[in-house]
Tab-separated table of C-alpha atoms and ligand atoms in Angstrom:
chain	number	residue	atom	x	y	z
A	1	MET	CA	-0.145	-0.470	-0.080
A	2	LEU	CA	1.519	3.236	-0.916
A	3	ALA	CA	1.580	5.956	2.386
A	4	PHE	CA	1.928	9.313	2.702
A	5	ILE	CA	3.244	10.606	6.653
A	6	GLY	CA	3.988	14.419	7.070
A	7	LEU	CA	6.935	14.545	9.646
A	8	GLY	CA	7.042	17.995	11.843
A	9	SER	CA	10.290	18.995	14.499
A	10	ASN	CA	11.132	22.412	16.453
A	11	LEU	CA	13.297	21.206	19.080
A	12	ASP	CA	16.595	19.408	19.633
A	13	ASN	CA	17.858	19.663	16.145
A	14	PRO	CA	15.148	19.347	13.682
A	15	ARG	CA	16.288	18.306	10.641
A	16	ASN	CA	18.711	15.686	12.589
A	17	GLN	CA	15.005	14.509	13.866
A	18	ILE	CA	13.680	14.444	10.591
A	19	ASP	CA	16.658	12.412	9.511
A	20	GLN	CA	16.007	9.968	12.650
A	21	ALA	CA	13.103	8.873	12.473
A	22	LEU	CA	13.500	8.297	8.391
A	23	LEU	CA	16.141	5.993	8.756
A	24	VAL	CA	14.042	4.287	10.960
A	25	LEU	CA	11.059	4.052	9.248
A	26	ASP	CA	12.715	3.216	6.478
A	27	GLN	CA	14.532	-0.116	8.194
A	28	ALA	CA	11.452	-1.452	9.947
A	29	SER	CA	10.076	-3.976	7.784
A	30	GLY	CA	7.757	-3.996	5.808
A	31	VAL	CA	8.196	-0.319	5.189
A	32	GLU	CA	9.913	0.970	1.983
A	33	LEU	CA	10.490	4.275	1.078
A	34	ILE	CA	9.931	5.889	-1.297
A	35	GLN	CA	9.944	9.617	-1.566
A	36	VAL	CA	11.585	11.802	0.556
A	37	SER	CA	10.094	15.778	-0.307
A	38	SER	CA	12.870	19.168	0.548
A	39	PHE	CA	12.643	20.920	3.604
A	40	TYR	CA	10.055	23.748	4.774
A	41	ARG	CA	10.491	26.033	7.500
A	42	SER	CA	7.332	27.707	9.742
A	43	LYS	CA	6.393	29.560	12.368
A	44	PRO	CA	4.550	27.756	15.295
A	45	LEU	CA	0.851	27.733	13.634
A	46	LEU	CA	-1.726	29.663	15.598
A	47	ASP	CA	1.067	31.610	17.079
A	48	MET	CA	2.605	29.387	19.202
A	49	PRO	CA	5.150	30.555	21.479
A	50	GLY	CA	8.630	28.925	19.740
A	51	PRO	CA	11.066	28.027	17.977
A	52	ASP	CA	10.753	27.813	14.372
A	53	TYR	CA	9.190	24.290	12.431
A	54	LEU	CA	11.027	21.863	10.183
A	55	ASN	CA	8.622	19.636	8.250
A	56	ILE	CA	8.530	17.538	5.181
A	57	VAL	CA	6.201	14.104	3.689
A	58	CYS	CA	7.665	11.685	3.007
A	59	LYS	CA	5.751	8.668	0.287
A	60	ILE	CA	6.303	4.536	0.973
A	61	ASN	CA	5.012	1.672	0.129
A	62	THR	CA	4.175	-0.868	3.401
A	63	SER	CA	2.655	-3.951	3.747
A	64	LEU	CA	2.094	-2.977	7.518
A	65	ASP	CA	-1.534	-1.945	8.291
A	66	ALA	CA	-2.979	1.608	8.621
A	67	LEU	CA	-2.734	0.674	12.732
A	68	GLU	CA	0.039	-0.824	13.107
A	69	LEU	CA	1.945	1.924	11.010
A	70	LEU	CA	0.162	4.095	13.404
A	71	ASP	CA	1.887	1.570	16.415
A	72	LEU	CA	5.513	2.205	14.120
A	73	CYS	CA	4.751	6.224	14.230
A	74	GLN	CA	3.783	6.034	18.401
A	75	HIS	CA	7.116	4.150	19.414
A	76	ILE	CA	9.645	6.430	17.035
A	77	GLU	CA	7.456	10.151	18.553
A	78	ASN	CA	8.150	8.040	21.611
A	79	LYS	CA	12.193	6.922	21.010
A	80	GLN	CA	12.680	10.381	20.249
A	81	HIS	CA	11.765	11.563	23.358
A	82	ARG	CA	8.257	12.932	22.046
A	83	VAL	CA	6.200	14.635	25.293
A	84	ARG	CA	3.610	15.307	25.078
A	85	ASP	CA	2.700	18.125	27.619
A	86	VAL	CA	1.001	21.016	25.861
A	87	ARG	CA	-1.982	20.938	23.462
A	88	TRP	CA	0.041	22.692	20.041
A	89	GLY	CA	3.048	22.651	22.488
A	90	SER	CA	6.701	22.334	20.934
A	91	ARG	CA	8.016	18.168	20.054
A	92	THR	CA	11.300	17.051	19.373
A	93	ILE	CA	9.042	15.016	15.775
A	94	ASP	CA	5.764	14.369	15.084
A	95	LEU	CA	4.410	11.530	12.525
A	96	ASP	CA	1.484	12.332	11.168
A	97	ILE	CA	-0.411	9.496	8.427
A	98	LEU	CA	-1.507	11.942	5.979
A	99	LEU	CA	-3.015	9.403	3.578
A	100	TYR	CA	-3.452	5.288	3.011
A	101	GLY	CA	-3.896	4.375	-0.210
A	102	ASP	CA	-7.064	5.185	-1.147
A	103	GLU	CA	-8.677	4.415	2.208
A	104	VAL	CA	-11.107	6.019	4.658
A	105	HIS	CA	-10.454	5.858	8.169
A	106	GLN	CA	-12.227	7.432	11.280
A	107	THR	CA	-11.790	6.352	14.610
A	108	GLU	CA	-10.856	7.538	18.144
A	109	ARG	CA	-6.979	6.340	17.364
A	110	LEU	CA	-7.309	7.176	13.506
A	111	THR	CA	-8.669	9.524	11.241
A	112	ILE	CA	-7.146	9.516	7.657
A	113	PRO	CA	-7.628	11.351	5.379
A	114	HIS	CA	-5.632	13.097	8.534
A	115	SER	CA	-8.468	16.076	9.909
A	116	GLU	CA	-6.085	19.379	9.335
A	117	MET	CA	-3.830	18.461	6.439
A	118	ILE	CA	-6.483	20.785	4.345
A	119	ASN	CA	-5.584	23.505	6.642
A	120	ARG	CA	-1.962	23.054	6.936
A	121	SER	CA	0.794	24.438	3.882
A	122	PHE	CA	3.387	22.760	5.859
A	123	VAL	CA	1.514	19.255	4.869
A	124	LEU	CA	0.057	20.330	1.855
A	125	LEU	CA	3.429	21.686	-0.441
A	126	PRO	CA	5.746	20.090	0.629
A	127	LEU	CA	3.154	16.692	-0.752
A	128	TYR	CA	2.622	18.676	-3.606
A	129	GLU	CA	6.183	18.507	-4.565
A	130	ILE	CA	6.301	14.793	-4.071
A	131	GLU	CA	3.495	14.103	-5.730
A	132	PRO	CA	1.488	16.523	-7.722
A	133	ALA	CA	-1.134	15.056	-9.454
A	134	LEU	CA	-2.730	13.717	-5.751
A	135	GLU	CA	-6.382	13.348	-5.407
A	136	LEU	CA	-7.446	13.238	-2.094
A	137	PRO	CA	-10.566	10.278	-0.578
A	138	ILE	CA	-13.725	12.141	0.569
A	139	ILE	CA	-11.839	16.094	-0.177
A	140	GLY	CA	-10.462	16.142	-3.807
A	141	PRO	CA	-7.919	16.789	-5.638
A	142	LEU	CA	-4.675	18.721	-3.498
A	143	LYS	CA	-4.210	21.602	-6.127
A	144	ARG	CA	-7.343	22.950	-5.367
A	145	CYS	CA	-6.749	22.617	-1.179
A	146	LEU	CA	-3.316	24.158	-2.264
A	147	GLU	CA	-5.160	27.050	-4.158
A	148	GLN	CA	-7.468	28.256	-1.527
A	149	LEU	CA	-3.817	28.253	1.006
A	150	GLU	CA	-1.970	31.207	2.385
A	151	LEU	CA	1.611	30.640	0.996
A	152	SER	CA	3.315	33.406	2.300
A	153	ASP	CA	4.259	31.787	5.201
A	154	ILE	CA	6.157	29.414	4.973
A	155	ASP	CA	10.075	29.204	3.311
A	156	LYS	CA	11.075	25.681	1.010
A	157	ILE	CA	14.859	25.364	1.811
B	1	ROI	N1	3.731	24.282	13.125
B	1	ROI	C1	4.145	24.137	12.135
B	1	ROI	N2	4.520	25.294	12.144
B	1	ROI	N3	4.383	22.960	11.295
B	1	ROI	C2	4.225	21.829	12.682
B	1	ROI	O1	4.395	21.179	12.499
B	1	ROI	C3	3.066	21.641	13.602
B	1	ROI	N4	2.725	20.847	14.133
B	1	ROI	C4	1.609	21.060	15.566
B	1	ROI	C5	1.536	22.338	15.997
B	1	ROI	C6	1.716	22.343	17.549
B	1	ROI	C7	0.172	22.253	15.649
B	1	ROI	N5	2.024	23.351	14.540
B	1	ROI	C8	2.891	23.375	13.428
B	1	ROI	O2	1.317	20.076	16.118
């Protein structure tokens, strides 16, 4: 199954945090990393205090089901000492399953497509970079979502 994962970090050397998470993802059994976007820099959402974020999106091929993939993402977050203290607070690493094939999941643990992705330039821009013709289940063409977003607040680096 093809899946897309969004990664973000704004603490403890964000570039290293993201590289480390990609390495663990790629080495996990049942996951093959296919493509990785450029890095994008942006301010924390909602004008929250804290350092700028780096974000990327990666494309994987996986034999894991969606919940197994979620377990793996949370395992990586825990290993990299992500502390879930403040809602919307700074974080060493965040891995969000954005899309899992064409599947739609709406459970307590997992919402796919990711519920906030269409509002976030730091998700849609890197996703567009690696898959411009993507059609999002329920939502429609990725290109149309991007046309409705403010893109002045994010830098490709
Ligand atoms: N803000 C930015 N710019 N990038 C993120 O990855 C990010 N992640 C979050 C919140 C705290 C919502 N803000 C973010 O989880």
